[in-house]
Structure formats: C-alpha cells, structure tokens
Amino acid sequence: MTTHTPLPIELGEEVAAALAAGDPIVALESNVITHGLPYPDNALTARKVEDAVRAGGAVPATIGIDAGRIIVGMDERDIDRFAATPGIPKVSSRDLPVILARGGTGATTVASSLVAAELAGITFFSSAGIGGVHRGAETTMDISSDLVQFTRSKVAVVCAGAKNILDLKLTLEFLETHCVPLITYRADDFPAFYCMSSGLRAPHRIDDEDVIARTVDFHWSLGGAGGVVIATPPREEDAIDRDEAEAAIEQALVTARRDGVTGNAITKYLMRAVDELTGGRTAEANMAVLISTAEAGGRLAAAYARHVRDLVPVP
Amino acid sequence: MTTHTPLPIELGEEVAAALAAGDPIVALESNVITHGLPYPDNALTARKVEDAVRAGGAVPATIGIDAGRIIVGMDERDIDRFAATPGIPKVSSRDLPVILARGGTGATTVASSLVAAELAGITFFSSAGIGGVHRGAETTMDISSDLVQFTRSKVAVVCAGAKNILDLKLTLEFLETHCVPLITYRADDFPAFYCMSSGLRAPHRIDDEDVIARTVDFHWSLGGAGGVVIATPPREEDAIDRDEAEAAIEQALVTARRDGVTGNAITKYLMRAVDELTGGRTAEANMAVLISTAEAGGRLAAAYARHVRDLVPVP
Amino acid sequence: MTTHTPLPIELGEEVAAALAAGDPIVALESNVITHGLPYPDNALTARKVEDAVRAGGAVPATIGIDAGRIIVGMDERDIDRFAATPGIPKVSSRDLPVILARGGTGATTVASSLVAAELAGITFFSSAGIGGVHRGAETTMDISSDLVQFTRSKVAVVCAGAKNILDLKLTLEFLETHCVPLITYRADDFPAFYCMSSGLRAPHRIDDEDVIARTVDFHWSLGGAGGVVIATPPREEDAIDRDEAEAAIEQALVTARRDGVTGNAITKYLMRAVDELTGGRTAEANMAVLISTAEAGGRLAAAYARHVRDLVPVP
Ligand SMILES: [Mn+2]
Ligand SMILES: [Mn+2]
Ligand SMILES: [Mn+2]
C-alpha cells in the first residue's frame, strides 16, 4: 500500500500555531456537545471547558467531523453550530472512515478524538468520563471501544474516571489485563465521574505533574502501546455523594430494564434518568467535572510540554 | 532481529501478474475446500467461487500451505488435490509458523488467509461466513481468532456475516469493542450466512462501491489497525428462512450437548447436523452464498483497484 | 514525538558480551525472587535457576528495576539484595513507566520482563508458570496481563504452562483467540506448572529444538504479533500428582472465599495455602520446575541462536 487518499485534516489557527511552537494542547471530544446537554447549555459548557484548558496553561482543540473533514480545533461558530443542530451522529473510531468517505458530519467520541489527536500530533486529551465495561457485560459483552482505543493511540487521557453508570471494577480489570498504565492525580481512589471516589483503590497516585510527564514519556520510550490514563476527581464542592448517585443509578437501571432500553441507547438513557432522579444535580455536577478535568488536562499537558522541551533531542 | 528465514511464499502466475499490474485480486481460504463439503462437490464449488471472483472483475487467489510453502493462488490441480485428500489439517494464523517450520501441508482459515494475503500484498479477501463469538462464550470464552486477526491484518473482508451457529449479537459487540469498521453492502441488517438477516441492524449500509473503496482507504490512512468487514447477504432466491435455520440450530445444539461435542469440533458438527435437519438445503445455500459473496468480493476489489489507480501517489 | 527520555537500561557485563557476540541469552523475572519463596531459599533458587540456564547452553539475564534503572542481568549481589529486602513492589508492564519516572525499585513480572528483554534485544524468556485466566473470570474478568503482553513483545516464552491455580482451559481459549502460537516441548498435553499435565491436549508437540527455532523465526517473518509460548512439563520425579494438587487448590479456594481474599492478593494466598495443604511438597516442586524450565529455556535459546547464525542476513 504505497498510495492512499490524503487525509482531510484541518487544524484550527491557534492549534496549528501551538503545534509548530511545541506549545501544550489538549484535545477535546465533540460528542459531549451534541449528545450531552441541551442547547444552549451545551455551547456554554463547551466554551467553559475550552477556557479551563487555557486556565490550565494549554490550547484547547475541540475535534469534530464537518462535511467530510476532520476539524482539529473547532472555532466558536463551529461549536455553536454543532451545539444547535439536532441529529448530528456520534462517530466512534471505527465509524470515522465511513463518515469521511461519505463526506459526512459527526461528533467525535473519546475513541475517535484520540485517533484524530494522534494524527494531528497532539499528545493530551481530556474528558470527564471515559467509556468502560457496562454493568452486565459478563453476559452482554458490552464494552466501550474507548478502552481498546487506549491500547492503540499514543495520547494521554486525562479524565475523572469512567462514567459511573458503568461497572467500574470490571473497567479497572480490563485496563489492567490490557496493560494500560493508570495513574490517579490528587486522589488515592479511582474517581467515579462526578463522585470523588469509586471505592476502588487505584494502583499509582502521583500528584507531581513533572513525574506524570516523565511517566507518559517513559511509557512511549518503553515501546508501550497506546496511551496512559490519568484520572483525577472532581472538586469536592462540585461532587455528588457516591451513595446517592449509586441509588439513583440502581433505580434508573430498573426502569431501563422495564422500558427495554439496551445497547447503544443505554448510556444516554441512564444519564438522563439519573439526572431526573437527583433533581438535575448530576447534570450540574457533570458540567462542573467537565470543566475541572479540562483544567487539570491543561496543567498536565503544559507540564509535559515543558518536559519535552528540556530533553535533548534523540535523532 | 536483523535476520530471519526468507518466507516461502509462492504466487500463482496470474496472481503475480495482477499484483505487478495493480489489478484487483480477491484472496480465498482453502479450509472451506478441505473441511466444508465432500469430494467432488468441494472442488466444483471452489472452481465456481473462483469463477465468481472473475465475474466480479478480479483475479482469485486461493491460499493453501503445501509442503512448507504458502501458495497464494493455487492452480486447479492444487485445488483438486486438496479437495480429494482426506486429513489435511486446518491451519489458523497461530499455526502457520509451526506448519511452515515442519514443512507441512494445511488448509488456511479466514485468519491465516488474511496473514498470507497481507504478506503477498493483496487487500481483499472473501468468505461466506467469518468466525465469531460462539454461543455460550460468556462461560466458555470460545471466540474465533478470526475476530482478533481482523484487528491485525490490513485486508478488507467481504462476507455474508458470521456463521449463524454463532452468537451473532455477541459477535457484533466484539467487533464494536475492538474498533473493527463494519459495513453492510446492499442490506440494512447484518446478514446471517445463508440467511438474509440476523435480525441485528448494522451500523452503516453502503451500496455505492466507490464509497466502500474510499472507506477502506480512509481506514488505513487514519492509521486504523487491521481491516474492514464488509457484509453482504446471499441472493434472496438462495437464502434459507431465518426461523427455519434457527430452529434447526437449536435442535443441533441439543444433540451436540447430548453427544458431548465441544471445542474445535463444534462448528463442523453443528453445520452437518443443521444440514441433515434441513434435508440438505443449508448445504446448498452454503454453496450458493460462497459464490455470491465471492462475486461481491470481486466487484468491491475492482472498485478499490480503480480508486487506488486514480489517487496521486503519496511518497 | 521526535524526542523522548533516553531509557535507563543497564546490561550486566556478561549479557552485554553475549548480545554483542550473538550468543544465546534467557531473560528471567525477579518477581519470583521477591514474591515467591522466603529468604534465603529465594536467593538460592535464583542462583540454581541461573545455573540451569547455563547448563542449557545460554547466558541468564535476571531482570529487575533498581533506583529508576532497568537492570538486565542482575549480578549475584543485586539478586541477594532483592531476595533479602522485604517490600519490593511487583512491577507489571503497565507499572514500568511509573516506577522509572519515580526512580523507584521493583521486581519484574513475566509481562514487564518481556518488555525489558525485547528492549535489550533478548529473544528468549523462561518462567515456571505464566499468568492466565483466573478461575471465576467469567464474572470477575480477572485475566493476567501476561497473556496480552504475549501479543505485544517479540520474545519466546518457555514455561511449564500456567500456574495451576488458574483456569487452564480458559487460559488456552484466550491464547487461541488472540492468535498466540502455542507449542509443547516433550509433552502432548499442556502442563500445569508442577504437574505433568493439565489434562488439556495442546495443539502442537515439537521435540526437535531446531524445528522450534524455525517456528519462532517464522512467526516473526510472518509479521506475527508478539511471541510464541513454549510449554514443557517438569521432570517426572519432581512433579506433583494432578488430582492431589487439584484437591488442595479446591480446598484453598474455599478458605480464600471464606477469608474474603480477592484480586491481586489471590495468587500468593492460594499458592501458600496449597503449599501448606501438601506439607510443603508443592513449594519444593515449584523450585524444581523453575530450574528444569530454565534449563529447557537455555537449550531452546541456544538452538535459536544457532539457527539465526546459519541464516543469510536479510538486509
Ligand atoms: Mn457498546
Ligand atoms: Mn475456539
Ligand atoms: Mn488480575
């Protein structure tokens, strides 16, 4: 295979400049804009997330697929258009070639954002809650492709753990089996999205950003497949109590079963149901953790950029 | 590792010429010849499958292991010998190095054919029914290595879905988790081998061969691991009714349990039992879907070859 | 990513000389020293294991992480220090970058030893019992990262099968699904650590070391991911009767459940409990199989080195 279609990647101006200068960048998904909150909350949150990346010390690069082109660094108008347009499909990594071949438009998930980030040369990505192993996956085998993408894309993933509607214990087992390095930043336990803790102890807590930067770099020097997952909890004042969240999830699972909701529809269904059950408090916590995670992502990307700059280039 | 044994690959004359000219080629497995039908039905079917690839517009390359050499493009005499010789072992991708080291002979599965096709530079492969997740795999963990090979070999796989004795829902989950692009060609649902539909909706239907060619090419441009699965149903006049097939499979599973058949023996056992239960109609449908899939494979390989020819070479 | 931290790998003198000369080397893990037997039995066994590698015809390279450096070929003083120091953490492949970034010390598992061996250019590794699929993994998803590392590191693994506290049937299924070549050397069945047989027939028995060397080489020539697993049983006079071992394991599993032992603590707990139940006979058999496997590893590494020397270099 010596020939292939040139990839239709377009970099935002600021992203292109940061890449050329070796400045830190944090990639962001657009699926959270189109499939998370209603308009205009989604557009406002996307803007706050970008501001948080900047506050952390990096340039945000929100990623989306627009008329057959991969946009890395959507501008404010792009984001607003995505936020206001209903029906933009969710595009995971395996859907990417199809959507490009069709000249289509779509919102990137964690997995597809990692593919685009790596192609653009961006080494950090941030998302509040990654996908994982679904509750009941022992029989349904329903496991998010995010986890497999972590073993393929050389991008560090900063998150507040996995969405708590998932089975977090099985999610950690999967990451361990597949040799994905897992660090917690400023926490002992693996966080649970908008909850401070999943109740599961994580293998390595590192609070020093420089040590995290060296860990990421060593992972790649060692020939490690894919990326490193860096989980950091929400701010205490934003968090939802774990028992309260768990009770709401249990109840939502009951109604999901009653309503026959399964497969790809389950994530959105559960998140909405839990939000109703908590009187909208989880949606607010969700917005808060998106922002605080993005800020941590910016800080860690900045530390990594400093680390790389200090290295003697290896030819 | 700077030294290694030169690989004993031998290209058939027509295949070598097609590779040199950039003409479309469709790789084919030989396990279907040795482990599918009885002689001489198997030899006749193999010839019809090759004819169907040509009718689709491509050169067939049936793959087998003969006395320690990988033959890519077996000639009519090779095929007839494989068809008539009992006891030729089935060689999956992980068996390949063993058989070569022993100078042995064997029939290639989907997985090992993909390895050989990629080494030879062939980008399309066709088979009626790929392997998948076995029924009961929640406890047996019996999952075909075909599915993992799809994440490793850069070859597009044209098929009529997975063998319907498998758990097709779990097979689709596995492909999704492992980020394997899945397209249906001329169908909305994932087909079920000699049945038109598995009852499971596939993520992307594409009927335009040029869009499929671009999808395959984009998958590789994006750095995607392995191949793309393109599923297309049998012709309506050849298909078996899904309820009828399912009833026969359920019954065959009962007798398999009674007879204590498990492991690698189960696929062949079930396919034979189902055939008896349907009065030989599934075996006939099996031959028909092998042929119609091969023709679709030829058509899609030809579209891909045209697409690659039109591209400006990227150095 | 054009820059990265130079990897802190230090080769033992003898290992460096052997690498330069193309002489055979067998990599060894250090976790068996720190987490296996009590001091000084562990130090004594480590020395006997190294002697066995030499008796087989190769240079031993015990691997450990010492103050932020990967030592490939620990000397006698290093090994004794590791053996005598309590609390040295177990470092799997995904922990490696963290421990290096922290300048820490740790004992390598099978998985992390494979990473280090490949980086150093060593193609053979020996361990008595690899990790695998845990009993109950149908619901716990507890599967050793060793198995996934086998699909990534281009190192041949000589072992006496997997630890028999695991589910060996599921372990073989996992290896098959993930296309990991599996050979038995001098046995028909997959061995079960210090038992001659697991009762499970292995796919390929090869007793000729030259054929094994060619198999390993062909696996890599074919573009095969990762390594080859070569399982060889303990010496008959060292082995424990399978029924006796199985009864002890069943009993240990009951007390483990009673004591609430789960997760990463289970392996060590079960191995100790089984040892007590057999009056120390399994610990002795464990030492014996470590030694006999290492000798087989030396012999096979030597055959492979001869094979590579005889090849005409491919540029
Ligand atoms: Mn899913
Ligand atoms: Mn199987
Ligand atoms: Mn485990």
PDB file of C-alpha atoms in Angstrom, chain A residues 62-202:
ATOM      1  CA  THR A  62     -12.146  20.551  20.108  1.00  0.00           C
ATOM      2  CA  ILE A  63     -12.491  17.900  17.433  1.00  0.00           C
ATOM      3  CA  GLY A  64     -15.398  17.296  15.055  1.00  0.00           C
ATOM      4  CA  ILE A  65     -16.122  15.919  11.605  1.00  0.00           C
ATOM      5  CA  ASP A  66     -17.578  18.551   9.296  1.00  0.00           C
ATOM      6  CA  ALA A  67     -18.606  17.780   5.712  1.00  0.00           C
ATOM      7  CA  GLY A  68     -16.009  15.063   5.313  1.00  0.00           C
ATOM      8  CA  ARG A  69     -13.164  16.924   7.007  1.00  0.00           C
ATOM      9  CA  ILE A  70     -11.677  16.267  10.449  1.00  0.00           C
ATOM     10  CA  ILE A  71     -11.550  19.618  12.234  1.00  0.00           C
ATOM     11  CA  VAL A  72      -8.952  19.719  14.996  1.00  0.00           C
ATOM     12  CA  GLY A  73      -9.626  22.962  16.805  1.00  0.00           C
ATOM     13  CA  MET A  74     -13.234  23.890  16.025  1.00  0.00           C
ATOM     14  CA  ASP A  75     -13.856  27.634  16.267  1.00  0.00           C
ATOM     15  CA  GLU A  76     -16.654  29.228  18.270  1.00  0.00           C
ATOM     16  CA  ARG A  77     -19.016  29.262  15.286  1.00  0.00           C
ATOM     17  CA  ASP A  78     -18.397  25.568  14.525  1.00  0.00           C
ATOM     18  CA  ILE A  79     -19.055  24.662  18.138  1.00  0.00           C
ATOM     19  CA  ASP A  80     -22.214  26.723  18.270  1.00  0.00           C
ATOM     20  CA  ARG A  81     -23.459  25.135  15.058  1.00  0.00           C
ATOM     21  CA  PHE A  82     -22.813  21.633  16.399  1.00  0.00           C
ATOM     22  CA  ALA A  83     -24.495  22.581  19.673  1.00  0.00           C
ATOM     23  CA  ALA A  84     -27.613  23.952  17.961  1.00  0.00           C
ATOM     24  CA  THR A  85     -28.037  21.301  15.232  1.00  0.00           C
ATOM     25  CA  PRO A  86     -30.078  18.268  16.199  1.00  0.00           C
ATOM     26  CA  GLY A  87     -29.276  14.812  14.835  1.00  0.00           C
ATOM     27  CA  ILE A  88     -25.513  15.088  14.338  1.00  0.00           C
ATOM     28  CA  PRO A  89     -24.413  11.445  14.619  1.00  0.00           C
ATOM     29  CA  LYS A  90     -21.937  10.137  17.153  1.00  0.00           C
ATOM     30  CA  VAL A  91     -18.770   8.939  15.390  1.00  0.00           C
ATOM     31  CA  SER A  92     -16.531   6.438  17.116  1.00  0.00           C
ATOM     32  CA  SER A  93     -13.098   5.462  15.815  1.00  0.00           C
ATOM     33  CA  ARG A  94     -14.388   2.655  13.635  1.00  0.00           C
ATOM     34  CA  ASP A  95     -17.046   4.950  12.116  1.00  0.00           C
ATOM     35  CA  LEU A  96     -14.503   7.603  11.134  1.00  0.00           C
ATOM     36  CA  PRO A  97     -13.523   6.163   7.728  1.00  0.00           C
ATOM     37  CA  VAL A  98     -17.179   5.684   6.787  1.00  0.00           C
ATOM     38  CA  ILE A  99     -18.142   9.261   7.652  1.00  0.00           C
ATOM     39  CA  LEU A 100     -15.121  10.666   5.806  1.00  0.00           C
ATOM     40  CA  ALA A 101     -15.843   8.522   2.737  1.00  0.00           C
ATOM     41  CA  ARG A 102     -19.405   9.833   2.705  1.00  0.00           C
ATOM     42  CA  GLY A 103     -18.359  13.438   3.217  1.00  0.00           C
ATOM     43  CA  GLY A 104     -20.496  13.396   6.331  1.00  0.00           C
ATOM     44  CA  THR A 105     -20.650  15.328   9.585  1.00  0.00           C
ATOM     45  CA  GLY A 106     -20.382  13.908  13.077  1.00  0.00           C
ATOM     46  CA  ALA A 107     -19.408  14.390  16.676  1.00  0.00           C
ATOM     47  CA  THR A 108     -16.319  12.577  17.935  1.00  0.00           C
ATOM     48  CA  THR A 109     -16.305  10.222  20.921  1.00  0.00           C
ATOM     49  CA  VAL A 110     -13.334   9.666  23.198  1.00  0.00           C
ATOM     50  CA  ALA A 111     -12.044   6.914  20.865  1.00  0.00           C
ATOM     51  CA  SER A 112     -12.317   8.857  17.604  1.00  0.00           C
ATOM     52  CA  SER A 113     -10.934  12.029  19.200  1.00  0.00           C
ATOM     53  CA  LEU A 114      -7.831  10.054  20.175  1.00  0.00           C
ATOM     54  CA  VAL A 115      -7.353   8.912  16.566  1.00  0.00           C
ATOM     55  CA  ALA A 116      -7.631  12.492  15.283  1.00  0.00           C
ATOM     56  CA  ALA A 117      -5.432  13.898  18.059  1.00  0.00           C
ATOM     57  CA  GLU A 118      -2.655  11.426  17.321  1.00  0.00           C
ATOM     58  CA  LEU A 119      -2.807  12.152  13.595  1.00  0.00           C
ATOM     59  CA  ALA A 120      -2.522  15.879  14.331  1.00  0.00           C
ATOM     60  CA  GLY A 121       0.410  15.320  16.715  1.00  0.00           C
ATOM     61  CA  ILE A 122      -1.446  16.193  19.927  1.00  0.00           C
ATOM     62  CA  THR A 123      -0.420  14.142  22.966  1.00  0.00           C
ATOM     63  CA  PHE A 124      -3.058  15.079  25.578  1.00  0.00           C
ATOM     64  CA  PHE A 125      -6.808  14.630  25.626  1.00  0.00           C
ATOM     65  CA  SER A 126      -9.352  15.428  28.318  1.00  0.00           C
ATOM     66  CA  SER A 127     -12.843  14.111  29.011  1.00  0.00           C
ATOM     67  CA  ALA A 128     -14.898  13.970  32.188  1.00  0.00           C
ATOM     68  CA  GLY A 129     -15.862  10.319  31.949  1.00  0.00           C
ATOM     69  CA  ILE A 130     -14.368   7.738  29.647  1.00  0.00           C
ATOM     70  CA  GLY A 131     -16.333   4.713  28.459  1.00  0.00           C
ATOM     71  CA  GLY A 132     -15.785   1.352  30.050  1.00  0.00           C
ATOM     72  CA  VAL A 133     -17.226  -2.035  30.803  1.00  0.00           C
ATOM     73  CA  HIS A 134     -21.010  -1.854  31.084  1.00  0.00           C
ATOM     74  CA  ARG A 135     -22.866  -3.309  34.048  1.00  0.00           C
ATOM     75  CA  GLY A 136     -23.907  -6.788  32.977  1.00  0.00           C
ATOM     76  CA  ALA A 137     -21.077  -7.137  30.443  1.00  0.00           C
ATOM     77  CA  GLU A 138     -20.364 -10.618  31.828  1.00  0.00           C
ATOM     78  CA  THR A 139     -23.252 -11.710  29.626  1.00  0.00           C
ATOM     79  CA  THR A 140     -23.736  -8.849  27.135  1.00  0.00           C
ATOM     80  CA  MET A 141     -20.023  -8.326  26.315  1.00  0.00           C
ATOM     81  CA  ASP A 142     -20.912  -4.624  26.052  1.00  0.00           C
ATOM     82  CA  ILE A 143     -17.534  -2.925  26.480  1.00  0.00           C
ATOM     83  CA  SER A 144     -16.761   0.548  25.165  1.00  0.00           C
ATOM     84  CA  SER A 145     -14.302   0.778  22.291  1.00  0.00           C
ATOM     85  CA  ASP A 146     -12.664   3.643  24.229  1.00  0.00           C
ATOM     86  CA  LEU A 147     -10.820   1.022  26.291  1.00  0.00           C
ATOM     87  CA  VAL A 148      -9.372  -0.711  23.237  1.00  0.00           C
ATOM     88  CA  GLN A 149      -8.519   2.615  21.625  1.00  0.00           C
ATOM     89  CA  PHE A 150      -6.385   3.386  24.704  1.00  0.00           C
ATOM     90  CA  THR A 151      -4.161   0.473  23.646  1.00  0.00           C
ATOM     91  CA  ARG A 152      -3.701   1.955  20.165  1.00  0.00           C
ATOM     92  CA  SER A 153      -3.494   5.760  20.219  1.00  0.00           C
ATOM     93  CA  LYS A 154      -0.387   7.342  21.698  1.00  0.00           C
ATOM     94  CA  VAL A 155      -2.296  10.037  23.572  1.00  0.00           C
ATOM     95  CA  ALA A 156      -2.502  10.633  27.328  1.00  0.00           C
ATOM     96  CA  VAL A 157      -6.106  10.689  28.551  1.00  0.00           C
ATOM     97  CA  VAL A 158      -6.994  12.957  31.468  1.00  0.00           C
ATOM     98  CA  CYS A 159     -10.392  12.089  32.948  1.00  0.00           C
ATOM     99  CA  ALA A 160     -12.432  11.903  36.146  1.00  0.00           C
ATOM    100  CA  GLY A 161     -12.590   8.121  35.798  1.00  0.00           C
ATOM    101  CA  ALA A 162     -15.238   6.324  33.813  1.00  0.00           C
ATOM    102  CA  LYS A 163     -18.946   7.160  33.708  1.00  0.00           C
ATOM    103  CA  ASN A 164     -20.416   5.808  36.937  1.00  0.00           C
ATOM    104  CA  ILE A 165     -23.308   4.079  35.184  1.00  0.00           C
ATOM    105  CA  LEU A 166     -20.640   1.552  34.134  1.00  0.00           C
ATOM    106  CA  ASP A 167     -19.169  -1.313  36.130  1.00  0.00           C
ATOM    107  CA  LEU A 168     -16.048   0.438  37.362  1.00  0.00           C
ATOM    108  CA  LYS A 169     -14.475  -2.638  38.959  1.00  0.00           C
ATOM    109  CA  LEU A 170     -14.643  -4.535  35.660  1.00  0.00           C
ATOM    110  CA  THR A 171     -13.425  -1.440  33.839  1.00  0.00           C
ATOM    111  CA  LEU A 172     -10.302  -1.398  36.018  1.00  0.00           C
ATOM    112  CA  GLU A 173      -9.778  -5.141  35.426  1.00  0.00           C
ATOM    113  CA  PHE A 174      -9.973  -4.591  31.665  1.00  0.00           C
ATOM    114  CA  LEU A 175      -7.415  -1.776  31.788  1.00  0.00           C
ATOM    115  CA  GLU A 176      -5.100  -3.974  33.878  1.00  0.00           C
ATOM    116  CA  THR A 177      -5.398  -7.008  31.591  1.00  0.00           C
ATOM    117  CA  HIS A 178      -4.684  -4.831  28.554  1.00  0.00           C
ATOM    118  CA  CYS A 179      -1.593  -3.264  30.166  1.00  0.00           C
ATOM    119  CA  VAL A 180      -2.944   0.309  30.069  1.00  0.00           C
ATOM    120  CA  PRO A 181      -1.000   2.438  32.586  1.00  0.00           C
ATOM    121  CA  LEU A 182      -3.357   4.040  35.095  1.00  0.00           C
ATOM    122  CA  ILE A 183      -2.440   6.958  37.366  1.00  0.00           C
ATOM    123  CA  THR A 184      -4.556   8.903  39.777  1.00  0.00           C
ATOM    124  CA  TYR A 185      -3.696  12.576  40.154  1.00  0.00           C
ATOM    125  CA  ARG A 186      -4.585  14.118  43.512  1.00  0.00           C
ATOM    126  CA  ALA A 187      -6.554  11.073  44.685  1.00  0.00           C
ATOM    127  CA  ASP A 188      -5.973   7.609  46.106  1.00  0.00           C
ATOM    128  CA  ASP A 189      -9.078   6.036  44.634  1.00  0.00           C
ATOM    129  CA  PHE A 190     -10.224   5.800  41.049  1.00  0.00           C
ATOM    130  CA  PRO A 191     -12.823   8.585  40.837  1.00  0.00           C
ATOM    131  CA  ALA A 192     -16.336   7.928  39.561  1.00  0.00           C
ATOM    132  CA  PHE A 193     -17.077  10.799  37.207  1.00  0.00           C
ATOM    133  CA  TYR A 194     -18.890  13.404  39.362  1.00  0.00           C
ATOM    134  CA  CYS A 195     -18.225  11.359  42.521  1.00  0.00           C
ATOM    135  CA  MET A 196     -14.899  11.774  44.338  1.00  0.00           C
ATOM    136  CA  SER A 197     -14.320   8.034  44.592  1.00  0.00           C
ATOM    137  CA  SER A 198     -15.484   4.748  43.101  1.00  0.00           C
ATOM    138  CA  GLY A 199     -14.442   2.992  46.283  1.00  0.00           C
ATOM    139  CA  LEU A 200     -11.733   1.259  44.252  1.00  0.00           C
ATOM    140  CA  ARG A 201      -8.104   1.891  45.100  1.00  0.00           C
ATOM    141  CA  ALA A 202      -6.009   2.871  42.060  1.00  0.00           C
TER     142      ALA A 202
END
